[in-house]
């Protein structure tokens, strides 16, 4: 077979049939309802977040927010103006790789050091130097919302134990610990005037901030992330969360509660989502094998590695990079390709595939690759990206159907989204919509869905949660 035929054969394995798509949506609805009833290990966690109010746009104040998402840590101060607008100062750092797999104490000390650097730069008025030790000279401590985008078993707005790491983190002695206590201790040991008032998943932050900025024009149903990882949050009446011990919280029984679905763990048993040998190989290389299996087919952490695994197979078969030698070791190095690689290849509009050739040369170190091979690579990148987008429609359709939003909402059904994949992967939203139309939503339902970027989701959303606290 020619390289193109080989590529077409593999691309087919990444296709999601309409039947499979709809089966996944049905199972997603089942998994949602099951997760609201039971605490499960392998199932979808459906975590109650203790956020019981959706913003109205009228919230006011200055708050700190910090955000540990994928590989970056951000600290910001957010001013909510009370009219759906806000302003924000922020500093970003990328978490050193060795700290992502080191000790809990070192890790939280690093986060605290970044908060300190931020405060010194932007809120110097809160410091007096006293023998070289920084102190808060006056006023109450800042309230901080901490966006921590990993599965946490929350027991109050600012208490929660880490269930497990995802997205390449593996700080073993942090699992099972209260994340806020650890962070607060590190902040205290630097004498910083900061009180961690809310622990917030990034999807919850996205839901909150999109609701704040969009309050005028209607309600937002889901806040979601398609970035390094993928996940979504929505609200549920407390009465319809059977596993939540409502009797222990009489003050909120009549309210709603935002649920962090952790949909990355949808169908961990792979009874419904398709599996290829590349997915199997990828899963074995992750620190959380067997968990977040849905995420491993969708999000930015994984798409580059999937492409690498496919290309390695074709090279080893002797059909790709025939007679060429590489100036780089990337093709044989695990996790060497990030999503910008399939993303730029899939987005190549040139007739001579010069962009693909450049990416292949820059990242893999192969030059003078024949056009037919470049076509094969492009086809494969597209197949991986398309599968990601098609599967991304599953939880969106699932939550719209589970909440009866088509009947309950008048007009538009709004979804706030954030993350590099939804923002930058070529035609991602278009492909998600194509898939939505093939579900029970149909063309009419899909037309009513608005998907809006909520860029400062985790900063503004965390500030809004700190305010509630
Ligand atoms: C992973 C995390 C989840 C987070 C998502 C997006 O799935 O487990 O908590 O929301 O990534 O960042």
Coordinates of C-alpha atoms and ligand atoms in Angstrom, one line a residue:
X1 CA 0.0 0.0 0.0
X2 CA 1.1 3.6 -0.6
X3 CA 1.7 5.9 2.3
X4 CA -1.6 7.7 1.5
X5 CA -3.5 4.4 1.5
X6 CA -1.9 3.4 4.8
X7 CA -2.8 6.9 6.2
X8 CA -6.4 6.6 5.0
X9 CA -6.7 3.2 6.7
X10 CA -5.6 4.7 10.0
X11 CA -7.7 7.8 9.6
X12 CA -10.7 5.5 9.4
X13 CA -10.0 4.1 12.8
X14 CA -10.3 7.7 14.2
X15 CA -13.7 8.2 12.7
X16 CA -16.8 8.4 14.9
X17 CA -19.9 7.1 13.2
X18 CA -23.2 8.8 13.9
X19 CA -24.4 5.7 15.6
X20 CA -21.4 5.7 18.0
X21 CA -21.8 9.4 18.6
X22 CA -25.5 9.0 19.7
X23 CA -24.7 5.9 21.8
X24 CA -22.0 8.0 23.6
X25 CA -24.6 10.9 24.2
X26 CA -27.1 8.4 25.7
X27 CA -24.5 6.9 27.8
X28 CA -23.2 10.3 28.9
X29 CA -26.7 11.2 30.2
X30 CA -26.8 7.9 32.1
X31 CA -23.3 8.5 33.5
X32 CA -24.4 12.0 34.6
X33 CA -27.4 10.7 36.5
X34 CA -25.5 7.8 37.9
X35 CA -22.7 10.2 39.2
X36 CA -25.3 12.4 40.9
X37 CA -26.5 9.3 42.8
X38 CA -23.3 7.5 43.7
X39 CA -19.7 8.2 44.7
X40 CA -17.8 6.2 42.1
X41 CA -14.2 5.6 41.4
X42 CA -14.2 4.8 37.7
X43 CA -17.4 6.6 36.8
X44 CA -17.9 10.3 36.2
X45 CA -17.2 12.1 39.5
X46 CA -20.0 14.7 39.3
X47 CA -18.5 16.7 42.2
X48 CA -20.7 19.1 44.2
X49 CA -18.7 22.4 44.4
X50 CA -20.6 24.3 47.2
X51 CA -21.0 27.2 44.7
X52 CA -24.8 27.8 45.2
X53 CA -25.3 31.0 43.2
X54 CA -24.7 32.1 39.6
X55 CA -23.6 35.7 39.2
X56 CA -26.0 38.4 38.1
X57 CA -23.4 40.8 36.7
X58 CA -23.9 43.2 39.6
X59 CA -21.1 41.8 41.8
X60 CA -18.5 44.4 43.0
X61 CA -15.0 44.4 44.7
X62 CA -11.3 43.7 44.3
X63 CA -10.2 40.1 44.7
X64 CA -7.1 38.0 44.2
X65 CA -7.3 35.0 42.0
X66 CA -4.7 32.3 41.3
X67 CA -5.0 29.6 38.7
X68 CA -3.2 26.4 38.3
X69 CA -4.5 25.0 35.0
X70 CA -2.2 22.9 32.9
X71 CA 1.3 23.9 32.8
X72 CA 0.9 27.6 33.8
X73 CA 0.3 29.3 37.1
X74 CA -1.3 32.7 37.0
X75 CA -1.9 35.2 39.7
X76 CA -4.2 38.1 39.2
X77 CA -6.1 40.8 40.9
X78 CA -9.6 41.3 39.6
X79 CA -11.8 44.4 40.0
X80 CA -15.4 43.6 39.4
X81 CA -17.3 46.8 38.5
X82 CA -20.8 45.6 39.2
X83 CA -22.0 46.2 35.6
X84 CA -20.8 43.0 34.0
X85 CA -17.4 44.5 33.3
X86 CA -14.1 44.0 35.1
X87 CA -10.5 44.9 34.9
X88 CA -7.6 42.5 35.6
X89 CA -3.8 42.6 36.3
X90 CA -2.0 39.3 35.9
X91 CA 1.3 37.6 35.9
X92 CA 1.9 34.1 34.5
X93 CA 4.7 31.6 35.1
X94 CA 5.2 28.2 33.7
X95 CA 5.5 25.6 36.4
X96 CA 9.0 24.0 36.4
X97 CA 8.7 20.4 35.1
X98 CA 10.6 18.9 38.1
X99 CA 8.1 20.5 40.5
X100 CA 5.2 18.8 38.7
X101 CA 6.5 15.5 39.9
X102 CA 8.3 16.5 43.1
X103 CA 7.1 17.1 46.7
X104 CA 3.9 18.7 47.8
X105 CA 5.7 21.2 50.1
X106 CA 8.1 22.4 47.3
X107 CA 5.2 22.7 44.9
X108 CA 3.0 24.9 47.1
X109 CA 6.0 26.9 48.2
X110 CA 6.6 27.7 44.5
X111 CA 2.9 28.8 44.1
X112 CA 3.2 31.0 47.2
X113 CA 6.5 32.5 45.8
X114 CA 4.6 33.5 42.7
X115 CA 1.8 35.1 44.7
X116 CA 4.4 37.0 46.7
X117 CA 6.1 38.3 43.5
X118 CA 2.7 39.4 42.2
X119 CA 1.8 41.2 45.4
X120 CA 5.1 43.0 45.6
X121 CA 4.8 44.1 42.0
X122 CA 1.1 45.1 41.9
X123 CA 0.1 45.7 45.5
X124 CA 3.3 47.1 47.1
X125 CA 1.1 49.2 49.4
X126 CA 0.4 46.0 51.4
X127 CA 4.1 45.5 52.3
X128 CA 6.4 47.2 54.7
X129 CA 9.9 45.9 54.9
X130 CA 10.7 44.8 58.5
X131 CA 14.2 43.4 58.8
X132 CA 13.8 42.0 55.3
X133 CA 10.6 40.2 56.3
X134 CA 7.5 41.3 54.4
X135 CA 4.3 42.0 56.4
X136 CA 0.9 43.3 55.7
X137 CA 0.9 46.7 57.2
X138 CA -2.8 47.4 57.3
X139 CA -6.2 46.3 56.2
X140 CA -7.8 42.9 55.9
X141 CA -6.1 40.2 54.0
X142 CA -7.0 39.8 50.4
X143 CA -9.6 37.2 49.7
X144 CA -8.3 34.8 47.1
X145 CA -10.2 32.4 44.8
X146 CA -7.9 29.5 43.9
X147 CA -8.6 27.9 40.6
X148 CA -7.2 24.4 40.9
X149 CA -8.1 22.4 37.8
X150 CA -7.9 18.8 39.1
X151 CA -10.4 16.4 40.6
X152 CA -11.0 17.4 44.2
X153 CA -13.5 16.0 46.6
X154 CA -14.9 19.2 48.0
X155 CA -16.4 19.4 51.5
X156 CA -17.0 23.2 51.6
X157 CA -16.2 26.1 49.4
X158 CA -12.6 26.2 50.6
X159 CA -11.9 22.7 51.6
X160 CA -11.2 19.7 49.4
X161 CA -8.9 16.7 49.1
X162 CA -7.2 15.9 45.9
X163 CA -8.6 12.7 44.4
X164 CA -5.9 12.3 41.8
X165 CA -3.7 14.2 39.4
X166 CA -4.3 14.5 35.7
X167 CA -2.6 16.2 32.8
X168 CA 0.9 15.0 33.6
X169 CA 1.2 16.1 37.2
X170 CA 2.3 13.5 39.7
X171 CA 3.1 14.9 43.1
X172 CA 2.4 11.7 45.0
X173 CA 2.3 13.1 48.6
X174 CA -0.4 15.7 47.6
X175 CA -3.0 13.0 46.8
X176 CA -5.6 12.8 49.6
X177 CA -4.5 16.1 51.1
X178 CA -6.6 19.3 51.6
X179 CA -5.3 21.5 48.8
X180 CA -6.4 24.8 50.5
X181 CA -4.7 23.9 53.7
X182 CA -1.4 23.2 51.9
X183 CA -1.6 26.4 49.9
X184 CA -2.6 28.5 52.9
X185 CA 0.3 27.0 55.0
X186 CA 2.8 28.0 52.2
X187 CA 1.3 31.5 52.1
X188 CA 1.5 31.8 55.9
X189 CA 5.0 30.8 56.0
X190 CA 5.8 33.7 53.7
X191 CA 3.5 35.9 55.9
X192 CA 1.5 36.9 52.9
X193 CA -1.8 38.8 53.6
X194 CA -3.9 36.3 51.7
X195 CA -6.9 34.2 52.7
X196 CA -7.8 31.4 50.3
X197 CA -11.5 31.8 50.4
X198 CA -12.6 29.5 47.6
X199 CA -11.3 26.5 45.8
X200 CA -12.5 26.6 42.3
X201 CA -12.3 24.2 39.3
X202 CA -11.5 26.1 36.1
X203 CA -14.8 25.0 34.5
X204 CA -16.7 26.4 37.5
X205 CA -14.8 29.7 37.1
X206 CA -15.6 29.7 33.4
X207 CA -19.3 29.2 34.1
X208 CA -19.2 32.0 36.7
X209 CA -17.3 34.5 34.6
X210 CA -19.4 33.9 31.5
X211 CA -22.6 34.3 33.6
X212 CA -21.2 37.6 35.0
X213 CA -20.3 39.1 31.7
X214 CA -23.3 37.8 29.9
X215 CA -25.9 38.4 32.6
X216 CA -27.8 41.0 30.5
X217 CA -28.5 38.7 27.6
X218 CA -29.4 35.5 29.3
X219 CA -28.3 32.5 31.3
X220 CA -25.3 30.3 30.6
X221 CA -25.9 26.6 30.9
X222 CA -22.4 25.1 30.9
X223 CA -18.8 26.3 31.5
X224 CA -16.3 24.2 29.9
X225 CA -12.6 23.8 29.0
X226 CA -11.1 22.3 25.9
X227 CA -7.4 23.0 26.6
X228 CA -4.6 21.0 28.1
X229 CA -7.5 18.9 29.7
X230 CA -11.2 18.9 29.1
X231 CA -14.1 19.2 31.6
X232 CA -17.4 21.0 32.2
X233 CA -19.6 22.4 35.0
X234 CA -23.3 23.2 35.1
X235 CA -25.8 23.7 37.9
X236 CA -28.3 21.3 39.4
X237 CA -31.0 21.8 42.0
X238 CA -29.6 20.5 45.3
X239 CA -32.7 18.3 45.6
X240 CA -31.8 16.5 42.5
X241 CA -28.3 15.5 43.7
X242 CA -29.2 12.4 45.7
X243 CA -25.6 11.7 46.9
X244 CA -25.3 15.2 48.4
X245 CA -26.1 15.1 52.1
X246 CA -28.6 18.0 52.0
X247 CA -29.7 17.3 55.6
X248 CA -26.2 18.3 56.8
X249 CA -26.6 21.7 55.0
X250 CA -30.1 22.9 55.7
X251 CA -29.3 26.5 54.9
X252 CA -28.9 25.6 51.2
X253 CA -31.3 22.8 50.6
X254 CA -33.5 25.0 48.3
X255 CA -30.7 26.3 46.2
X256 CA -28.9 25.2 43.2
X257 CA -25.3 23.8 43.2
X258 CA -22.7 24.0 40.5
X259 CA -21.5 20.5 39.7
X260 CA -18.0 19.8 38.4
X261 CA -18.6 16.8 36.2
X262 CA -15.0 15.9 35.5
X263 CA -16.2 14.6 32.2
X264 CA -12.6 13.7 31.3
X265 CA -13.4 10.5 33.1
X266 CA -16.5 9.7 31.0
X267 CA -16.6 6.0 30.0
X268 CA -13.2 5.1 31.6
X269 CA -14.2 1.5 31.0
X270 CA -14.3 2.2 27.2
X271 CA -17.7 0.5 26.8
X272 CA -18.8 3.3 24.4
X273 CA -15.9 5.5 23.2
X274 CA -13.8 3.9 20.5
X275 CA -10.3 2.8 21.2
X276 CA -7.3 2.5 18.8
X277 CA -4.0 0.9 19.5
X278 CA -2.5 4.4 19.6
X279 CA -4.9 5.3 22.4
X280 CA -3.9 2.2 24.3
X281 CA -0.2 3.0 23.9
X282 CA -0.8 6.6 25.0
X283 CA -2.8 5.6 28.0
X284 CA 0.0 3.4 29.2
X285 CA 2.5 6.3 29.1
X286 CA 0.4 8.6 31.4
X287 CA 0.6 8.8 35.2
X288 CA -3.1 8.0 35.5
X289 CA -3.6 5.0 33.3
X290 CA -7.3 3.9 33.1
X291 CA -8.6 7.3 34.2
X292 CA -9.7 10.3 32.2
X293 CA -9.9 8.1 29.1
X294 CA -12.3 10.5 27.4
X295 CA -9.9 13.5 28.0
X296 CA -7.1 11.4 26.4
X297 CA -8.9 11.5 23.1
X298 CA -9.8 15.2 23.2
X299 CA -7.5 17.6 24.9
X300 CA -4.4 19.5 24.0
X301 CA -2.1 17.4 26.3
X302 CA -2.7 14.4 24.1
X303 CA -3.3 15.2 20.4
X304 CA 0.4 15.8 19.6
X305 CA 1.4 12.5 21.2
X306 CA -1.3 10.6 19.3
X307 CA 0.0 12.0 16.1
X308 CA 3.6 11.1 17.0
X309 CA 2.5 7.5 17.8
X310 CA 0.8 7.2 14.4
X311 CA 3.8 8.6 12.5
X312 CA 6.2 6.2 14.3
X313 CA 4.1 3.3 13.2
X314 CA 4.2 4.4 9.5
X315 CA 7.9 5.1 9.7
X316 CA 8.6 1.7 11.2
X317 CA 6.5 0.1 8.5
X318 CA 8.9 1.8 6.0
X319 CA 6.3 3.9 4.2
X320 CA 6.9 7.3 5.8
X321 CA 10.2 9.3 5.8
X322 CA 11.5 6.7 3.4
X323 CA 15.3 7.0 3.0
X324 CA 15.3 10.3 5.0
X325 CA 17.2 10.9 8.2
X326 CA 16.1 13.3 10.9
X327 CA 18.2 16.0 12.5
X328 CA 16.1 15.8 15.6
X329 CA 15.1 12.9 18.0
X330 CA 11.5 14.2 18.5
X331 CA 9.8 11.4 16.6
X332 CA 11.3 8.9 19.1
X333 CA 10.8 11.1 22.1
X334 CA 7.5 10.6 24.1
X335 CA 5.4 13.7 24.5
X336 CA 7.7 15.7 22.3
X337 CA 4.9 17.2 20.1
X338 CA 2.4 19.5 21.6
X339 CA -1.0 20.2 20.0
X340 CA 0.4 23.1 18.0
X341 CA 1.9 20.5 15.7
X342 CA -1.4 18.7 14.5
X343 CA -3.1 22.1 14.8
X344 CA -0.7 23.9 12.4
X345 CA -0.7 20.9 10.0
X346 CA -4.5 20.5 10.0
X347 CA -4.7 24.3 9.3
X348 CA -2.4 24.2 6.3
X349 CA -4.2 25.9 3.4
X350 CA -1.3 26.0 1.0
X351 CA -1.6 23.9 -2.2
X352 CA 2.0 22.7 -2.0
X353 CA 1.7 21.9 1.8
X354 CA 4.6 24.2 2.5
X355 CA 3.3 24.8 6.1
X356 CA 3.1 21.1 6.8
X357 CA 6.6 20.7 5.4
X358 CA 7.9 23.5 7.7
X359 CA 6.3 22.0 10.8
X360 CA 7.7 18.6 10.0
X361 CA 11.1 20.1 9.5
X362 CA 11.0 22.4 12.6
X363 CA 9.6 19.8 15.0
X364 CA 10.7 16.4 13.6
X365 CA 13.8 17.4 11.8
X366 CA 12.9 15.9 8.4
X367 CA 13.4 18.0 5.3
X368 CA 12.6 17.3 1.6
X369 CA 9.7 15.1 2.6
X370 CA 7.8 14.1 -0.6
X371 CA 4.4 15.7 -1.2
X372 CA 2.5 12.4 -0.9
X373 CA 3.9 11.8 2.6
X374 CA 3.0 15.4 3.6
X375 CA -0.5 14.7 2.4
X376 CA -0.6 11.5 4.5
X377 CA 0.6 13.4 7.6
X378 CA -2.0 16.1 7.1
X379 CA -4.8 13.6 6.7
X380 CA -3.8 12.0 9.9
X381 CA -3.6 15.2 11.9
X382 CA -7.1 16.1 10.6
X383 CA -8.5 12.7 11.6
X384 CA -7.1 13.1 15.2
X385 CA -8.4 16.7 15.4
X386 CA -11.8 15.8 14.0
X387 CA -12.3 12.9 16.4
X388 CA -11.4 15.3 19.3
X389 CA -14.1 17.8 18.1
X390 CA -16.7 15.1 17.4
X391 CA -16.3 13.6 20.9
X392 CA -16.4 17.1 22.4
X393 CA -20.0 17.4 21.2
X394 CA -21.0 14.4 23.4
X395 CA -20.9 16.1 26.8
X396 CA -22.4 19.3 25.4
X397 CA -25.4 17.5 23.8
X398 CA -25.5 15.3 26.9
X399 CA -25.9 18.1 29.4
X400 CA -28.4 20.0 27.1
X401 CA -30.6 16.9 27.0
X402 CA -30.1 16.0 30.7
X403 CA -31.1 19.5 31.8
X404 CA -34.0 19.7 29.3
X405 CA -32.6 23.0 28.2
X406 CA -34.3 22.8 24.8
X407 CA -37.6 23.0 26.5
X408 CA -36.6 25.0 29.6
X409 CA -34.6 27.8 27.9
X410 CA -36.2 30.3 25.6
X411 CA -34.1 31.0 22.6
X412 CA -30.4 30.6 23.0
X413 CA -28.6 28.0 25.1
X414 CA -25.3 29.5 26.1
X415 CA -22.0 27.7 26.6
X416 CA -19.0 29.5 28.0
X417 CA -15.8 27.9 26.8
X418 CA -12.1 28.4 27.4
X419 CA -8.8 26.6 26.5
X420 CA -6.2 26.5 23.7
X421 CA -8.0 23.7 21.7
X422 CA -11.3 25.5 21.4
X423 CA -9.6 28.8 20.8
X424 CA -6.9 27.8 18.4
X425 CA -7.5 24.4 16.8
X426 CA -8.6 25.1 13.2
X427 CA -12.4 24.8 12.7
X428 CA -12.8 23.2 16.1
X429 CA -16.2 24.8 16.9
X430 CA -17.4 24.2 13.3
X431 CA -16.6 20.5 13.7
X432 CA -18.3 20.4 17.2
X433 CA -21.4 21.9 15.7
X434 CA -21.4 19.5 12.8
X435 CA -21.5 16.7 15.4
X436 CA -24.1 18.4 17.5
X437 CA -26.4 18.5 14.5
X438 CA -26.1 14.7 14.3
X439 CA -27.3 14.2 17.8
X440 CA -30.9 14.3 19.1
X441 CA -30.5 18.1 19.2
X442 CA -30.8 18.1 15.4
X443 CA -30.2 21.2 13.3
X444 CA -32.9 23.2 15.1
X445 CA -31.4 22.5 18.5
X446 CA -27.8 23.2 17.4
X447 CA -28.8 26.6 16.0
X448 CA -29.9 27.6 19.4
X449 CA -26.5 26.8 21.0
X450 CA -24.1 29.7 21.4
X451 CA -20.5 28.9 22.3
X452 CA -18.6 31.9 23.6
X453 CA -15.0 32.2 24.6
X454 CA -14.7 33.1 28.3
X455 CA -11.0 34.0 28.2
X456 CA -10.4 35.2 31.8
X457 CA -12.7 32.4 33.0
X458 CA -10.5 31.1 35.8
X459 CA -9.4 34.5 37.0
X460 CA -12.7 36.3 37.0
X461 CA -14.6 33.2 38.0
X462 CA -12.4 32.5 41.0
X463 CA -12.8 36.2 42.1
X464 CA -16.6 35.7 41.9
X465 CA -16.4 32.6 44.0
X466 CA -14.2 34.4 46.6
X467 CA -16.8 37.1 46.7
X468 CA -19.6 34.5 47.4
X469 CA -17.4 33.3 50.3
Ligands
LIG1 C1 -8.6 17.9 33.8 C2 -9.0 18.1 35.3 C3 -10.2 19.0 35.5 C4 -10.0 20.3 34.7 C5 -9.7 20.0 33.2 C6 -9.5 21.2 32.4 O1 -9.6 17.2 33.3 O2 -9.1 16.8 35.9 O3 -10.4 19.3 36.8 O4 -11.2 21.0 34.8 O5 -8.5 19.2 33.1 O6 -8.5 22.0 32.8

